[in-house]
PDB file of C-alpha atoms in Angstrom:
ATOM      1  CA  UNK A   1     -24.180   6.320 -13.153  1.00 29.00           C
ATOM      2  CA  UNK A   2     -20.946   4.455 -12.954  1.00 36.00           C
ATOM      3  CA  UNK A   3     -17.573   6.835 -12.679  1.00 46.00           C
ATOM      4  CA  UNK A   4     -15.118   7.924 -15.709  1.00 44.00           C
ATOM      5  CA  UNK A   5     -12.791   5.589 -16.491  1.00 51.00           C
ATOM      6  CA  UNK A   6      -9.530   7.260 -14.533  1.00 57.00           C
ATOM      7  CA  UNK A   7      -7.348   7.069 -18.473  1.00 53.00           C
ATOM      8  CA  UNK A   8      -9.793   9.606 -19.590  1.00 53.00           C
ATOM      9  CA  UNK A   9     -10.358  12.317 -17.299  1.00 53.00           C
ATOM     10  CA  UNK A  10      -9.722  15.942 -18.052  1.00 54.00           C
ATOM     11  CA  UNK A  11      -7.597  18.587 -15.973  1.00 52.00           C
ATOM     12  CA  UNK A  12     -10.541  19.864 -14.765  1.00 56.00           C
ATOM     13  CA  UNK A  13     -11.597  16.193 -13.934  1.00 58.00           C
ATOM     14  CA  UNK A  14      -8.577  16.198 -11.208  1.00 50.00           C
ATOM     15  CA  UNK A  15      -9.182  18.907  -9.404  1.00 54.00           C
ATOM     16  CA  UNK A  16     -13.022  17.567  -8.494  1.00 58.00           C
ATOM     17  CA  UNK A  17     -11.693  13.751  -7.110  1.00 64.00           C
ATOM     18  CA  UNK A  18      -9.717  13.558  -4.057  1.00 78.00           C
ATOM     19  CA  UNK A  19      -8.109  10.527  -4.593  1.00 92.00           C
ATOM     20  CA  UNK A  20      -4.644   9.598  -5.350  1.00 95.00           C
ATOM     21  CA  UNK A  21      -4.520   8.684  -9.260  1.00 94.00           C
ATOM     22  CA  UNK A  22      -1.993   7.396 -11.509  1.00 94.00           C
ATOM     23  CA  UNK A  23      -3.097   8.213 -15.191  1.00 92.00           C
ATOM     24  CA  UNK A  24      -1.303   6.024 -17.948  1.00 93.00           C
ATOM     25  CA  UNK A  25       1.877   5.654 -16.392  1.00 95.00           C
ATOM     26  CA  UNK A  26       4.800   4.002 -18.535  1.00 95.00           C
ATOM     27  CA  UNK A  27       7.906   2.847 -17.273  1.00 96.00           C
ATOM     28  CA  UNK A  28      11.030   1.526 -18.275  1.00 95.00           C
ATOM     29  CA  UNK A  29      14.623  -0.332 -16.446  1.00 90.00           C
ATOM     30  CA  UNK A  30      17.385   0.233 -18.503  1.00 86.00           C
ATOM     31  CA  UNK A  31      15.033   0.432 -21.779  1.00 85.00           C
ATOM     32  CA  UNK A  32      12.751  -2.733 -20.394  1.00 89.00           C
ATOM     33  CA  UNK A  33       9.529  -1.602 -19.898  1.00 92.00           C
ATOM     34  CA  UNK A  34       8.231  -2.827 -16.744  1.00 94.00           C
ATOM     35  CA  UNK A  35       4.826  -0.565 -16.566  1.00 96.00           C
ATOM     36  CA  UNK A  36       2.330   0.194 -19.815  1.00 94.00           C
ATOM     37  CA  UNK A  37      -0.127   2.729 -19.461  1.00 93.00           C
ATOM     38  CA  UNK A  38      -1.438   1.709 -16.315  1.00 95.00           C
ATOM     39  CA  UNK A  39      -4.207   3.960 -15.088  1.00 94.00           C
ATOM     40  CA  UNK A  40      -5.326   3.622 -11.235  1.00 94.00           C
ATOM     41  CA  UNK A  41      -7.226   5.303  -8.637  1.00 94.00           C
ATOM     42  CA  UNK A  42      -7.143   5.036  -4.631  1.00 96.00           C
ATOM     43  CA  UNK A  43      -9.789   6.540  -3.419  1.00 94.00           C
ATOM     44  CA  UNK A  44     -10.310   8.065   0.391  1.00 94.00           C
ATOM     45  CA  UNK A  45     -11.441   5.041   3.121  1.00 95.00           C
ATOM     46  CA  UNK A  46     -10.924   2.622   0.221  1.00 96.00           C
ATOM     47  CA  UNK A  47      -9.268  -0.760   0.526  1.00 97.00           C
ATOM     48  CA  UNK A  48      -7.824  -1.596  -2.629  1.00 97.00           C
ATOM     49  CA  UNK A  49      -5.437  -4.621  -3.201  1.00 97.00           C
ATOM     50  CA  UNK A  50      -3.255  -5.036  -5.607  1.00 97.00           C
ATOM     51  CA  UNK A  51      -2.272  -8.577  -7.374  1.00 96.00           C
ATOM     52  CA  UNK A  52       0.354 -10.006  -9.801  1.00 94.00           C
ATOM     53  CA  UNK A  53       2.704 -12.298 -10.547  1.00 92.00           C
ATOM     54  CA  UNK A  54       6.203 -11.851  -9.821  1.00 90.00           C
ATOM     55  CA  UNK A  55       7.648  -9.450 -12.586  1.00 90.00           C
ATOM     56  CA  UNK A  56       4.089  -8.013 -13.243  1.00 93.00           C
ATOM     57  CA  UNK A  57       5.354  -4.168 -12.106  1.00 94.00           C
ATOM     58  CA  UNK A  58       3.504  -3.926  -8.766  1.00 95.00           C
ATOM     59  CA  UNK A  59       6.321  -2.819  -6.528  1.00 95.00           C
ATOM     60  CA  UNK A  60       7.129  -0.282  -9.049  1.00 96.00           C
ATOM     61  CA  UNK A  61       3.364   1.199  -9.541  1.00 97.00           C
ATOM     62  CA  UNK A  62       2.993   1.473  -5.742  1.00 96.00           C
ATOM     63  CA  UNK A  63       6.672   3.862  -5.831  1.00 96.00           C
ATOM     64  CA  UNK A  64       5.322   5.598  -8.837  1.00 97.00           C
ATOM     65  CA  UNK A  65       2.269   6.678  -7.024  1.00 97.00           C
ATOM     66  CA  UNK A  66       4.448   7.473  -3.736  1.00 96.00           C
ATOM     67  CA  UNK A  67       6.355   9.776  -5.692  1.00 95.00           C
ATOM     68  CA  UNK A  68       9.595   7.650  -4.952  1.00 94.00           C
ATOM     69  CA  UNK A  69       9.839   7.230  -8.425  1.00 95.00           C
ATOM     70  CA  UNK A  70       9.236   9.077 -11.569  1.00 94.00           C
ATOM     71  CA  UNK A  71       7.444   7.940 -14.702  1.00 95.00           C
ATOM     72  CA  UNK A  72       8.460   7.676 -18.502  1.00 94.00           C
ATOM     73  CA  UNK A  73       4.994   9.042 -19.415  1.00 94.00           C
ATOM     74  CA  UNK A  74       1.798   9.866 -17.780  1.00 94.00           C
ATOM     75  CA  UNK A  75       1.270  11.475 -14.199  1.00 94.00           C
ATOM     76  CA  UNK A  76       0.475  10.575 -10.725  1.00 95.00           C
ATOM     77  CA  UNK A  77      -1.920  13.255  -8.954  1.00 94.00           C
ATOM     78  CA  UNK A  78      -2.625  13.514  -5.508  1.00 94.00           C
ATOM     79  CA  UNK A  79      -6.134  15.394  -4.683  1.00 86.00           C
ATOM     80  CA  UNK A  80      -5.763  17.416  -8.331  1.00 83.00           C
ATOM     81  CA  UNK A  81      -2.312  18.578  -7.673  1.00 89.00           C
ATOM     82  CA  UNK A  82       0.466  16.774  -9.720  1.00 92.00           C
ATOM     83  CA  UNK A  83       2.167  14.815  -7.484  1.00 93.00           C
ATOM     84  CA  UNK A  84       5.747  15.374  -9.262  1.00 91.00           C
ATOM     85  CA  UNK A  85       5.018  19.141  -8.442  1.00 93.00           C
ATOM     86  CA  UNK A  86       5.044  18.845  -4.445  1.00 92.00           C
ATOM     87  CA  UNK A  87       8.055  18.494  -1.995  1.00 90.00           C
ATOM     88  CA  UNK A  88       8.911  15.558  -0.739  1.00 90.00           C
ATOM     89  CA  UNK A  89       7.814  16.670   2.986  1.00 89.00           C
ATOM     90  CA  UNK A  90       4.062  17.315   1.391  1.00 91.00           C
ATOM     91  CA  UNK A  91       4.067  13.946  -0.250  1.00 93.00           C
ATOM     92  CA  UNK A  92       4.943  12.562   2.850  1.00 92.00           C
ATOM     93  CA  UNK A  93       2.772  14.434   4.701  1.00 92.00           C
ATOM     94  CA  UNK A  94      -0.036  12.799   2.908  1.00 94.00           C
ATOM     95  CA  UNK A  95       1.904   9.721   1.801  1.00 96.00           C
ATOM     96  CA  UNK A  96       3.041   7.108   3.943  1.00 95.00           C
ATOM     97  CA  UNK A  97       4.982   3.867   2.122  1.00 94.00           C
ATOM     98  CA  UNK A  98       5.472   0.529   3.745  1.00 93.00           C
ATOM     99  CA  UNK A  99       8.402  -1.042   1.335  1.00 90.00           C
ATOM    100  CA  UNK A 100       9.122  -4.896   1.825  1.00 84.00           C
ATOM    101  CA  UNK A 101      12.080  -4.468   3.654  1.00 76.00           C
ATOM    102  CA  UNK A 102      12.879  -1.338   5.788  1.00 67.00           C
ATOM    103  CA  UNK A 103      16.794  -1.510   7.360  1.00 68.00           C
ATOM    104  CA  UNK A 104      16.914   0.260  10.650  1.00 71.00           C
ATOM    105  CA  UNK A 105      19.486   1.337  13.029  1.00 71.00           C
ATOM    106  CA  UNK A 106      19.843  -1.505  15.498  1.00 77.00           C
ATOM    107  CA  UNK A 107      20.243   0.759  18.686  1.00 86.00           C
ATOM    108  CA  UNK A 108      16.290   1.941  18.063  1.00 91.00           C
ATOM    109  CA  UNK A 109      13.706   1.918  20.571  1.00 95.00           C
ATOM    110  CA  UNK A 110      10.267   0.786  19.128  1.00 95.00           C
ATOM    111  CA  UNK A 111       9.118   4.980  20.352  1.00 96.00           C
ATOM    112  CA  UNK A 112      12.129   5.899  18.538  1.00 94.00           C
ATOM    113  CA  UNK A 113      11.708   4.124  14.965  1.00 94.00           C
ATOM    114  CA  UNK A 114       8.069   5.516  15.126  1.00 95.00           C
ATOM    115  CA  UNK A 115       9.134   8.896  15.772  1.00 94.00           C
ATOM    116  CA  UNK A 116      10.941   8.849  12.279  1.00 92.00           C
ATOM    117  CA  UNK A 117       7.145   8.626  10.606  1.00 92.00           C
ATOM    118  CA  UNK A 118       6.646  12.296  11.788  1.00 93.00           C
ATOM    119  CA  UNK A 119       9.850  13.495  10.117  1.00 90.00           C
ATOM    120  CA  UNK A 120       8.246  14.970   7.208  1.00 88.00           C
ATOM    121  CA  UNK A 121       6.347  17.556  10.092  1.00 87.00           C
ATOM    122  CA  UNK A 122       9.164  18.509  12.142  1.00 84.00           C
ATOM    123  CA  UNK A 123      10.757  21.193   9.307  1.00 69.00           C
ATOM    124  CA  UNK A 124      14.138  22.084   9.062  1.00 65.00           C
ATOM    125  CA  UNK A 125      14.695  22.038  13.384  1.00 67.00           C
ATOM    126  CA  UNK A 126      13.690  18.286  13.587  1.00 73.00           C
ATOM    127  CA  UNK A 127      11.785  19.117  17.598  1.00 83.00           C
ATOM    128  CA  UNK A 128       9.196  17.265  18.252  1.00 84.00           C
ATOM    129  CA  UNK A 129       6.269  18.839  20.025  1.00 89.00           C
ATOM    130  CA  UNK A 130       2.952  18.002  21.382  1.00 91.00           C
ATOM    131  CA  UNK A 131       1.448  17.264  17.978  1.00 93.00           C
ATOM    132  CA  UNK A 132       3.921  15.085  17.125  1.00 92.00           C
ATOM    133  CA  UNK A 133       4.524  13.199  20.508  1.00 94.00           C
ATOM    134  CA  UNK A 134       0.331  12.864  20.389  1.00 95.00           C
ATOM    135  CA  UNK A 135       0.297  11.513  16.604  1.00 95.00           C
ATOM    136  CA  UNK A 136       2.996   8.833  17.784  1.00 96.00           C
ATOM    137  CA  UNK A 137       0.867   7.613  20.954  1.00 96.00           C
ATOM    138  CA  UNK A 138      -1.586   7.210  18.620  1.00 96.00           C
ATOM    139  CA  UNK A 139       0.160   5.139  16.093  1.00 96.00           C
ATOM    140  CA  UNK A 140       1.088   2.941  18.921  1.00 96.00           C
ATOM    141  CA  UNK A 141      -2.094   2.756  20.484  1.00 95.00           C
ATOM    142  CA  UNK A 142      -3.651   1.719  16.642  1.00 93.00           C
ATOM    143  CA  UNK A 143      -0.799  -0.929  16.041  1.00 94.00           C
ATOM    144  CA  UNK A 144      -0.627  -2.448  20.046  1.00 93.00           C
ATOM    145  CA  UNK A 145       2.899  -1.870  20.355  1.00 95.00           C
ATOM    146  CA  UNK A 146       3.038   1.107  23.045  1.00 95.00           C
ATOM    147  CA  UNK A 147       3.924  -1.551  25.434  1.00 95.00           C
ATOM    148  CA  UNK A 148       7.302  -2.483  24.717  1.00 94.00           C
ATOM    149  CA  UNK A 149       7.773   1.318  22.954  1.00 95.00           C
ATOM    150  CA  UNK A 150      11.546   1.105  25.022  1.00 95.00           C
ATOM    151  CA  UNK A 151      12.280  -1.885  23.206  1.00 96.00           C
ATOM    152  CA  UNK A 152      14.966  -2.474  20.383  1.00 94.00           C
ATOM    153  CA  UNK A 153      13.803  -3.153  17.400  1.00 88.00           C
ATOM    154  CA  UNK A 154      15.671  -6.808  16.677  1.00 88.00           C
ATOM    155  CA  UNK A 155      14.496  -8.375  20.217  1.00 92.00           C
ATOM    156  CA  UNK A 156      11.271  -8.205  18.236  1.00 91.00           C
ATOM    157  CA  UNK A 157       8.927 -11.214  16.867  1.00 89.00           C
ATOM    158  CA  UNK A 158       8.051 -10.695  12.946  1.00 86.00           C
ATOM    159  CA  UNK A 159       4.731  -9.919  13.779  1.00 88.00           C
ATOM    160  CA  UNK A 160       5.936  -7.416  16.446  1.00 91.00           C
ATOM    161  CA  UNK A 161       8.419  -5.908  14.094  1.00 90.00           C
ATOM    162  CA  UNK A 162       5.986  -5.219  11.004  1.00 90.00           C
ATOM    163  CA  UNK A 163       3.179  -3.390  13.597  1.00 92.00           C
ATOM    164  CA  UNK A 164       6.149  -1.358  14.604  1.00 93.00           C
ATOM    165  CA  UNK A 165       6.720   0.024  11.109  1.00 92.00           C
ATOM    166  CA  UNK A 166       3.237   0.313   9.921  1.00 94.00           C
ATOM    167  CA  UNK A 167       2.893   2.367  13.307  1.00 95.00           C
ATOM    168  CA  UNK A 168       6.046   4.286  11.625  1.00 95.00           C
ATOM    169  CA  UNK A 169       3.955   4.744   8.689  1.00 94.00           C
ATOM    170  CA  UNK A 170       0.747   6.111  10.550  1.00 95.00           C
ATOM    171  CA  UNK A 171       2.789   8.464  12.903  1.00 95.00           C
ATOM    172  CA  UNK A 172       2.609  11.262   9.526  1.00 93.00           C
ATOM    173  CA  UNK A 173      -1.132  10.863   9.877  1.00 94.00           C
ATOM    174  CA  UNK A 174      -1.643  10.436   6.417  1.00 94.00           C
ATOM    175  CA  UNK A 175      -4.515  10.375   3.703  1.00 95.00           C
ATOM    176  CA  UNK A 176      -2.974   7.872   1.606  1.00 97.00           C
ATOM    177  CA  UNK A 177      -0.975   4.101   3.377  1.00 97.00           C
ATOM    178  CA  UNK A 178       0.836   2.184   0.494  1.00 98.00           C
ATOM    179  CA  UNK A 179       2.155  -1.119   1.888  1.00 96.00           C
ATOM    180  CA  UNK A 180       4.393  -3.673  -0.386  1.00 95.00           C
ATOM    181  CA  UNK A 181       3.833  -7.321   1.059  1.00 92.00           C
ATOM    182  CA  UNK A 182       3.196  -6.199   4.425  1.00 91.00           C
ATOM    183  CA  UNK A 183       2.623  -9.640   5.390  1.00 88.00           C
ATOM    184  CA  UNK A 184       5.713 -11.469   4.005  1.00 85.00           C
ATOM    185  CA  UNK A 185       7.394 -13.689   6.326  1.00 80.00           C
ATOM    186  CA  UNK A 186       3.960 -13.560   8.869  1.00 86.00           C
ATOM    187  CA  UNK A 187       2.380 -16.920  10.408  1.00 87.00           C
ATOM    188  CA  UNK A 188      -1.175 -17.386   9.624  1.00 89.00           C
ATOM    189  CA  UNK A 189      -2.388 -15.720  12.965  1.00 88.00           C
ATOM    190  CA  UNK A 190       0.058 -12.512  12.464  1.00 87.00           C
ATOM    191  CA  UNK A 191      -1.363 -12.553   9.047  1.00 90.00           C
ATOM    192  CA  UNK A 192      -4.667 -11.984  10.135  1.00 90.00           C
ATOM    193  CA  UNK A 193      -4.073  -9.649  13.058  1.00 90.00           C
ATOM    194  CA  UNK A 194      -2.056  -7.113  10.962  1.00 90.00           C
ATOM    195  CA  UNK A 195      -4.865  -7.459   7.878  1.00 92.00           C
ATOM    196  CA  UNK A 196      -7.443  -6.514  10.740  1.00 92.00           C
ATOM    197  CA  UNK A 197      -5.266  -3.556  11.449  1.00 91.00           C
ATOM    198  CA  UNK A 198      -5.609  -2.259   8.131  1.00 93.00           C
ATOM    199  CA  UNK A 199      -9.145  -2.797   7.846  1.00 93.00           C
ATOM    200  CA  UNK A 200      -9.685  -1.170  11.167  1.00 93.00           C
ATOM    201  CA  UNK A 201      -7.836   1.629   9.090  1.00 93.00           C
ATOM    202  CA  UNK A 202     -10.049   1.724   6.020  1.00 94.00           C
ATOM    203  CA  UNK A 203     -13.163   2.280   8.774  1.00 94.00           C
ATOM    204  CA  UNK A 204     -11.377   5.876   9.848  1.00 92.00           C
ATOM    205  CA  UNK A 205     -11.281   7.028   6.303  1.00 93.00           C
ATOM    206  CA  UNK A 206      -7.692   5.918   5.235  1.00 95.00           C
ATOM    207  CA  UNK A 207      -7.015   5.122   1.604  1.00 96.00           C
ATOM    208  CA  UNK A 208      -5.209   1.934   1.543  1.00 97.00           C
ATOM    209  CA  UNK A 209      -3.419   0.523  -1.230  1.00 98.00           C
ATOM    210  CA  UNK A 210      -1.412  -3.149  -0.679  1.00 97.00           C
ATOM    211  CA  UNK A 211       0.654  -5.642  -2.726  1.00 96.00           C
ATOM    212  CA  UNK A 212      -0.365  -9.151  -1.838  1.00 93.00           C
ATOM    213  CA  UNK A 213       1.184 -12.181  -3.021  1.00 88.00           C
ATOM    214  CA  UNK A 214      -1.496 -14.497  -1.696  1.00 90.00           C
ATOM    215  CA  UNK A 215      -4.836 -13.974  -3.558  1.00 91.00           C
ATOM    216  CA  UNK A 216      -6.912 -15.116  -0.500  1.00 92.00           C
ATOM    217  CA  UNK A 217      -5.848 -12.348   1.795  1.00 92.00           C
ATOM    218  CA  UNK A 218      -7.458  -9.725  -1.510  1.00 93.00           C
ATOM    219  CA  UNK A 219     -10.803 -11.143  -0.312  1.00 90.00           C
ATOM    220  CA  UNK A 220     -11.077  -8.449   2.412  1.00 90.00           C
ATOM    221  CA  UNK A 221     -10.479  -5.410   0.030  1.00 94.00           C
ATOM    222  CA  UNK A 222     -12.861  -3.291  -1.432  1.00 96.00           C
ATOM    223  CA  UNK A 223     -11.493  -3.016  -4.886  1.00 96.00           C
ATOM    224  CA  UNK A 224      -8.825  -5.875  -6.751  1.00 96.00           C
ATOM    225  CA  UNK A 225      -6.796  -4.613  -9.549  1.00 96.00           C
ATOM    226  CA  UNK A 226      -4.340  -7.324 -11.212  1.00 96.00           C
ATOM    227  CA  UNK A 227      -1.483  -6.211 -12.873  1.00 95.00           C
ATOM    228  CA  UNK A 228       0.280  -8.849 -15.663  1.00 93.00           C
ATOM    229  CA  UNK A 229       3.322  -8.234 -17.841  1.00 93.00           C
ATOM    230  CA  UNK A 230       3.019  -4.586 -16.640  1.00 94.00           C
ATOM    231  CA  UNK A 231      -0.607  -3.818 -17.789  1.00 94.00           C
ATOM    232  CA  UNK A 232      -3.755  -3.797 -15.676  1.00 95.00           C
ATOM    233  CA  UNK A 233      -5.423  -6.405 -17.048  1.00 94.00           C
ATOM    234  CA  UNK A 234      -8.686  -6.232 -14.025  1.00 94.00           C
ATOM    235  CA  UNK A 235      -9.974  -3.794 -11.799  1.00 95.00           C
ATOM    236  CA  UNK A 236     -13.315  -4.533  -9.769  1.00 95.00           C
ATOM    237  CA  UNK A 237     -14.595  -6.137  -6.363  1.00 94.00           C
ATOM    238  CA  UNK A 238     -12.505  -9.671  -5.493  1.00 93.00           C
ATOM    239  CA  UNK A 239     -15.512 -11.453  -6.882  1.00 92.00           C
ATOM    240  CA  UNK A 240     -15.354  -9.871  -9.875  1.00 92.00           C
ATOM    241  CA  UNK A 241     -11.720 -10.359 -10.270  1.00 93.00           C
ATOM    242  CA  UNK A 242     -10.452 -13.450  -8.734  1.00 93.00           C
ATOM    243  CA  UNK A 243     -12.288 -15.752 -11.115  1.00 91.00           C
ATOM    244  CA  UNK A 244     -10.512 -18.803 -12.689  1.00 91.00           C
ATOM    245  CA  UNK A 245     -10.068 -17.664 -15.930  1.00 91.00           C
ATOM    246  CA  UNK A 246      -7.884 -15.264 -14.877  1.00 91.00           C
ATOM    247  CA  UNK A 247      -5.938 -16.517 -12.605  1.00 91.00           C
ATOM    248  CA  UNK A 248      -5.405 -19.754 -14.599  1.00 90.00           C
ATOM    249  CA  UNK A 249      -4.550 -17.880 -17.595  1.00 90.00           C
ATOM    250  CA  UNK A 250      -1.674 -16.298 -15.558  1.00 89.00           C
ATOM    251  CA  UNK A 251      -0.451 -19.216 -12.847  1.00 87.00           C
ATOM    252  CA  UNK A 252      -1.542 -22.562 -14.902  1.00 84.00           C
ATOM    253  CA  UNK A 253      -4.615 -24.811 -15.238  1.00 80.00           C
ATOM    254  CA  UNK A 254      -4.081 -26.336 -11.195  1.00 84.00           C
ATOM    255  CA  UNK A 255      -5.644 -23.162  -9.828  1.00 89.00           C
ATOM    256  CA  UNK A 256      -8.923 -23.341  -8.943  1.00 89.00           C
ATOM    257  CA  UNK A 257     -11.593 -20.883  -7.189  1.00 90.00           C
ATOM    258  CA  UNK A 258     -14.892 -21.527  -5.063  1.00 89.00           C
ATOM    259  CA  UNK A 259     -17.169 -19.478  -3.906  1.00 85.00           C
ATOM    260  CA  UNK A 260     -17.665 -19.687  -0.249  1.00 87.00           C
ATOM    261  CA  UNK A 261     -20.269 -17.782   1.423  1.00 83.00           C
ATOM    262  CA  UNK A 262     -20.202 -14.523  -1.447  1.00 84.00           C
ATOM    263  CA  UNK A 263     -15.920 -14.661  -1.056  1.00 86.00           C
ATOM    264  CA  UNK A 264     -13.819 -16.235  -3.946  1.00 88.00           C
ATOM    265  CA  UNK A 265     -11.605 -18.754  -2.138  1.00 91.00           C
ATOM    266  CA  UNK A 266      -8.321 -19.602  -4.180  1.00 90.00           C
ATOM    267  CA  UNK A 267      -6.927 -23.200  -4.351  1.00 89.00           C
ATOM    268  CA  UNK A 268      -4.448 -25.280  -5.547  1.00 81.00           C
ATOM    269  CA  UNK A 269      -6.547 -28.253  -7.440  1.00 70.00           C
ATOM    270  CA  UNK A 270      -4.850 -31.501  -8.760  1.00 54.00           C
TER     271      UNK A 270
END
């Protein structure tokens, strides 16, 4: 039996899915509405990527369903509690957010900058103790970058730098990683590497939701939702939703897509 669409569960329907859900979100900038009832659900060790043109609302559905931002109408729940109802050091407890660009402190060892991912555990002292000194070797260890952790951040590579924040984002040990672009500005080799991270991620049980600009790198996800002119206009596996119809509807007749092997493969045709 296939699952309820997420638009029309009940409040009792919440409180039985574990998943973080946005439920017919709206909303506007300055009185331009950017998202229309978009309903989406992340579930636990689920990949699910998510696609758009530029404009389509995609940076602003993934801060809706951090909590970063607050809707016009509908409701983001995190395992059957509304997510608008919990502090900001529970959501991040359970929440960790990757934005495109993330300005830190120049005078920051790589140990340091991860460090900051456990600030939502460290209450109202801010010491660090075993726990959280253990949850950052870990993030290191997961991301390969505990072995320049007494490095600054700037005498980085790209492809250093962005395994140094997504470490920051693991360090809180969350349920739930929401990462915008996370491979903007990467070479073709970092590209893969950090996309192996995350899938390396979705095998421990980590929900994982990410904003791609390049349909090809969707191909690894488990689920493909496409946003367009701020509605969802697909949801289902990559070869269900990166089809030509679609995406030539949306990016022009030159776009064409093979099937390689049981993956879509996206080109640009003539």
């Amino acid at each position: 039996m296939s699952e309820a669409p997420v638009a029309s569960l009940s409040p009792a329907d919440y409180a039985r899915r574990p998943g973080l859900i946005a439920c017919g979100l709206w909303f506007a900038y300055r009185k331009q509405a950017v998202l229309r009832e978009v309903s989406l659900e992340l579930r636990p060790g689920e990949w699910l990527a998510l696609l758009g043109p530029n404009g389509s609302g995609k940076s602003t559905l993934l801060r809706l369903m951090a909590g970063l931002l607050q809707p016009g109408a509908g409701e983001v729940r995190l395992g059957g509690e509304r997510l608008a109802r919990l502090s900001s050091w529970a959501r991040g407890q359970q929440i960790a957010f990757l934005p495109q660009n993330g300005g830190y402190p120049e005078d920051l060892t790589v140990e340091e900058v991860v460090m900051l991912g456990r600030t939502p555990h460290l209450g109202l002292l801010g010491r660090a103790g075993k726990a959280d000194w253990a949850a950052v070797e870990w993030a290191m260890g997961e991301t390969q970058v505990a072995a320049f952790r007494h490095r600054l951040l700037p005498t980085l590579s790209g492809g250093e730098r962005q395994r140094v924040l997504l470490a920051r984002a693991l360090a809180a040990r969350p349920q739930f990683l929401l990462l915008d672009e996370p491979t903007n500005h990467l070479d073709l080799h970092h590209q893969a590497e950090f996309m192996g991270l995350l899938a390396g991620l979705r095998a421990q049980g980590m929900g994982i939701l990410t904003v791609l600009h390049d349909p090809n790198l969707a191909r690894r996800a488990d689920r493909v939702a496409f946003l367009h002119q701020g509605r969802l206009t697909a949801l289902g596996s990559p070869l269900e939703v990166l089809r030509e119809p679609l995406l030539q509807s949306v990016y022009g007749g030159w776009v064409r897509v093979h099937e390689v092997g049981g993956e879509p493969v996206v080109l640009l045709g003539g």
